[in-house]
Coordinates of C-alpha atoms in Angstrom, one line a residue:
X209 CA 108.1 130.0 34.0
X210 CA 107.0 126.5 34.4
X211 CA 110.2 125.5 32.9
X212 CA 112.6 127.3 35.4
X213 CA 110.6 126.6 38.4
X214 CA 111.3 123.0 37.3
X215 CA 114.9 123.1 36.9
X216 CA 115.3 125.1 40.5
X217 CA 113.3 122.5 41.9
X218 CA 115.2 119.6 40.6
X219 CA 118.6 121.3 41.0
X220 CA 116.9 121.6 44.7
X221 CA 116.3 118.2 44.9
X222 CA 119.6 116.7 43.6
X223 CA 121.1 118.7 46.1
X224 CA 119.7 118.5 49.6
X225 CA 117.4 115.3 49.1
X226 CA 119.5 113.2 46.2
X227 CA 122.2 111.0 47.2
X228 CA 124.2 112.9 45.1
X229 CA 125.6 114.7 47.9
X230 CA 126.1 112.2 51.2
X231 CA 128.5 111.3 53.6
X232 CA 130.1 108.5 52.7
X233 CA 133.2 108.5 54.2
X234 CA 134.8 110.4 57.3
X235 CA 139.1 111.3 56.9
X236 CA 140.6 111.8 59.8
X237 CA 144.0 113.1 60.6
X238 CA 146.4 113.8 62.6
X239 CA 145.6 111.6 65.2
X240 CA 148.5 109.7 67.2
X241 CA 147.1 109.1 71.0
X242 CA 143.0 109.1 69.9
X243 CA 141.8 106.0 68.1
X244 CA 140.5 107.6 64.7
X245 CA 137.7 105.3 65.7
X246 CA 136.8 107.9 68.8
X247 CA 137.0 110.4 67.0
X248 CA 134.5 109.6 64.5
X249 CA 132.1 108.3 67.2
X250 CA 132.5 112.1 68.8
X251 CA 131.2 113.4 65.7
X252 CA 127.8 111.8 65.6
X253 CA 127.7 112.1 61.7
X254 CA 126.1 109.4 60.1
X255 CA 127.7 108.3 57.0
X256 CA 124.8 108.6 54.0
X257 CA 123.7 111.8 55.6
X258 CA 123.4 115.0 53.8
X259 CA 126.3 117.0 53.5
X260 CA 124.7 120.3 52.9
X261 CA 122.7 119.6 55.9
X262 CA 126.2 118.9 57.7
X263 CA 126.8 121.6 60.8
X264 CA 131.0 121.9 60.8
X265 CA 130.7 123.6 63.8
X266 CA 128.7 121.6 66.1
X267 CA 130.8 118.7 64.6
X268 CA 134.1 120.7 65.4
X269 CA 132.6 121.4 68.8
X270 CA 131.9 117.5 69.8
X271 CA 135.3 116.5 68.9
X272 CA 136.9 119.0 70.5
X273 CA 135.5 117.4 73.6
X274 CA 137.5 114.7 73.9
X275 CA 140.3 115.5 75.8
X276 CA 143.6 114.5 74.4
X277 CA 142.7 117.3 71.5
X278 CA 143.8 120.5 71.6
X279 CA 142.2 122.2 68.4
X280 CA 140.4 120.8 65.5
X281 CA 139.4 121.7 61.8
X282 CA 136.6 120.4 60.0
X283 CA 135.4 120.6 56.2
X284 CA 133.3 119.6 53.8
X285 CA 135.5 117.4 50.7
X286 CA 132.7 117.3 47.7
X287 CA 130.8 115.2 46.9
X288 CA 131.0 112.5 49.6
X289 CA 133.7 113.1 52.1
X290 CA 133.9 114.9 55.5
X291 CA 137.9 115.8 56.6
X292 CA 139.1 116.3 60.2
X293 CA 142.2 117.4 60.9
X294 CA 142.9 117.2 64.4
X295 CA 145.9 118.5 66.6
X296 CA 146.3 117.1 69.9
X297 CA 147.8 118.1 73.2
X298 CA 151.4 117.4 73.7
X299 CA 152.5 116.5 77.1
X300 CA 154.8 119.1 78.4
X301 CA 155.6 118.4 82.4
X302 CA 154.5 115.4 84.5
X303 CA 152.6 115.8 88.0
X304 CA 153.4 112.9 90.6
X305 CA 150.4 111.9 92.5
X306 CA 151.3 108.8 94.3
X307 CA 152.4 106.2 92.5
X308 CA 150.7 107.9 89.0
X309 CA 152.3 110.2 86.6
X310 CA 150.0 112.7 84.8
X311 CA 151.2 113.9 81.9
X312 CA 150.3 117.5 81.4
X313 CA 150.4 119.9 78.3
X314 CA 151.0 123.7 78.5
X315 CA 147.7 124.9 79.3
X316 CA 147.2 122.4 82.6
X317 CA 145.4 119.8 80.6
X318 CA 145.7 116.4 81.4
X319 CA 147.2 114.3 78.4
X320 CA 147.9 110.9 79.7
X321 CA 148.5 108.9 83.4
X322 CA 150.5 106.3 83.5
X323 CA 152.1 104.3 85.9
X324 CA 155.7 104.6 84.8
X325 CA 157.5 108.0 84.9
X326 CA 157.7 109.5 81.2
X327 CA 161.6 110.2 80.3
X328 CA 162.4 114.1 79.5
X329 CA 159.8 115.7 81.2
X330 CA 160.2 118.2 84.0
X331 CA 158.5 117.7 87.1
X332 CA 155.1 120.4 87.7
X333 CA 154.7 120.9 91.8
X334 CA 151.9 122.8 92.7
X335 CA 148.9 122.1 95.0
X336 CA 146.6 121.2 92.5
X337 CA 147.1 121.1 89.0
X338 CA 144.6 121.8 86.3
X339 CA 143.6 124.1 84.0
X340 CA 141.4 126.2 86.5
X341 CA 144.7 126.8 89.3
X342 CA 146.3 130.1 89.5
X343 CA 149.5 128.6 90.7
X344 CA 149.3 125.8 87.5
X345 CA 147.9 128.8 84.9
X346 CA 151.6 130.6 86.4
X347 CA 153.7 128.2 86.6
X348 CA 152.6 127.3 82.9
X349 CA 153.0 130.5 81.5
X350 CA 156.8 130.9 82.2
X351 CA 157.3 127.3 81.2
X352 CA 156.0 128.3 77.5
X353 CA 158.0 131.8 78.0
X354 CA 161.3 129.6 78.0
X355 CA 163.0 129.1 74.9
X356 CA 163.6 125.7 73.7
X357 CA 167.3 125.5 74.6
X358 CA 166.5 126.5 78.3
X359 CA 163.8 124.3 78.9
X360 CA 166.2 121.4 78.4
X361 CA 167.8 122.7 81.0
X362 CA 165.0 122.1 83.5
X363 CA 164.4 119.3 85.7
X364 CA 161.1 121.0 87.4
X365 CA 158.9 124.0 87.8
X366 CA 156.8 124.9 90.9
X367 CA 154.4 127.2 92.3
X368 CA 153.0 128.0 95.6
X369 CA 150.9 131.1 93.9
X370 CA 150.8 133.2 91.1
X371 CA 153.6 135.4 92.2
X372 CA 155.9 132.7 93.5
X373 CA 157.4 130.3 90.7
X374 CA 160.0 128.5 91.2
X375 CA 162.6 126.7 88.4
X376 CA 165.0 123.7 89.3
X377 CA 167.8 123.1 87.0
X378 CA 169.2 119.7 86.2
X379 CA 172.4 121.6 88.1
X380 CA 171.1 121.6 90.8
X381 CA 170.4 125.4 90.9
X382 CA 167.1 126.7 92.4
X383 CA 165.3 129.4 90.3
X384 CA 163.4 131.5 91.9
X385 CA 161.5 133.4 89.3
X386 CA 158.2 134.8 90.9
X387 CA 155.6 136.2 88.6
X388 CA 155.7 135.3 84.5
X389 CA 156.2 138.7 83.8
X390 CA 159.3 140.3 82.5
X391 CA 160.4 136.7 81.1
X392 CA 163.1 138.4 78.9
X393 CA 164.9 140.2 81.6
X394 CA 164.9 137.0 84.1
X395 CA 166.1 134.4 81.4
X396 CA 169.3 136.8 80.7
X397 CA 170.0 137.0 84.1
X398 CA 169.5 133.8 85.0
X399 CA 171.7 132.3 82.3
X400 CA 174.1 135.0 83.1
X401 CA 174.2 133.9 86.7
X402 CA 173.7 130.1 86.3
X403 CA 176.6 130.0 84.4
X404 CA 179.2 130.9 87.2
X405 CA 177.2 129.4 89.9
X406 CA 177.5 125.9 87.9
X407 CA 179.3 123.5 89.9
X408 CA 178.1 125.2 93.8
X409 CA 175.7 123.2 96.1
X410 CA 173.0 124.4 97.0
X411 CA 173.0 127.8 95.3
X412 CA 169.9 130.0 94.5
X413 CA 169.4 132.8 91.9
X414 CA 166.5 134.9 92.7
X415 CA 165.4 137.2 89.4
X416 CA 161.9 137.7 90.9
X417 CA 162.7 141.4 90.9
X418 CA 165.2 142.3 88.1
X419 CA 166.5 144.8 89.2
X420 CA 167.7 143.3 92.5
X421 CA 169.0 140.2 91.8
X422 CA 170.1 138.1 94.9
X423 CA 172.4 135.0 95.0
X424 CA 173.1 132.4 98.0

């Protein structure tokens, strides 16, 4: 008995106070706008800490803060290493404020400001945007609704409410698309539409209700 209360208390021992199992160094990856530097700062760990001891999820949590990332995964590499793997937001439309540009990904999340206007990315007007506005939750929803090939095709998305947004194409043509629902039906007729109204001034295709489609 002696003899196997000894080797559970070593084993014990090697393993939560030894420094057989410590942080000694911290990966991180998948970083491109965060300093890998922040990042380890966010985490709090300190390196010759235990890594049984390690809580993933309050470390996940506290990088996860900063706001240029969108998800994150953490895990234990044995013996020594802790591995984050991080995925950050991609800017996706670009709210003009002025004379600053704030680069904003698909959930309303401020990504960057600059003072320059980004190339390739549509103009977001709405009142307020953020991640909290109905009118920027809406008008963000059919933005990630359109497929690839159409969203090339847009030079800016709008939103007075929830139930009015509004797409305006690089032609010139005015969307008016109206609630994010029934995205499927809307693109078709839009494209449908768009495509013999190419060329016309000032022309708007109004799919907010399929099944009466207006033109002007």
């Amino acid at each position: 008995t002696a003899l196997v209360l000894g080797v559970f208390g070593t084993s014990a021992w090697v393993v939560f106070e030894s420094r057989v199992f410590v942080v000694r160094q911290v990966v991180v990856t998948g970083t491109h706008l965060v300093p890998k530097s922040q990042v380890i700062a966010a985490t709090g760990v300190r390196v010759g800490g235990s890594m049984i001891k390690l809580d993933t999820g309050t470390v996940a949590d506290r990088v996860a803060g900063i706001q240029q990332i969108e998800s994150v995964r953490v895990e234990r590499r044995w013996p020594t290493t802790l591995r984050i793997e991080v995925r950050e937001r991609v800017p996706a439309v670009v709210a003009v404020r002025g004379r600053r540009y704030y680069q904003i990904d698909r959930f309303g999340v401020t990504v960057l400001t600059t003072s320059a206007r980004p190339r390739g990315l549509p103009e977001l007007a709405v009142g307020a945007p953020n991640p909290g506005d109905p009118a920027t939750a809406a008008a963000l929803a059919v933005w990630r609704g359109l497929p690839e090939r159409f969203r090339r095709r847009v030079a800016a998305i709008g939103a007075t409410d929830p139930e009015e947004v509004t797409l305006r194409l690089k032609t010139g043509i005015s969307v008016i698309w109206g609630a994010p629902e029934r995205a499927a039906e809307k693109l078709r007729l839009v494209e449908a539409l768009a495509a013999t109204a190419t060329g016309r001034s000032a022309h708007t295709i109004d799919v907010s209700s399929p099944e009466v489609v207006t033109t002007r």
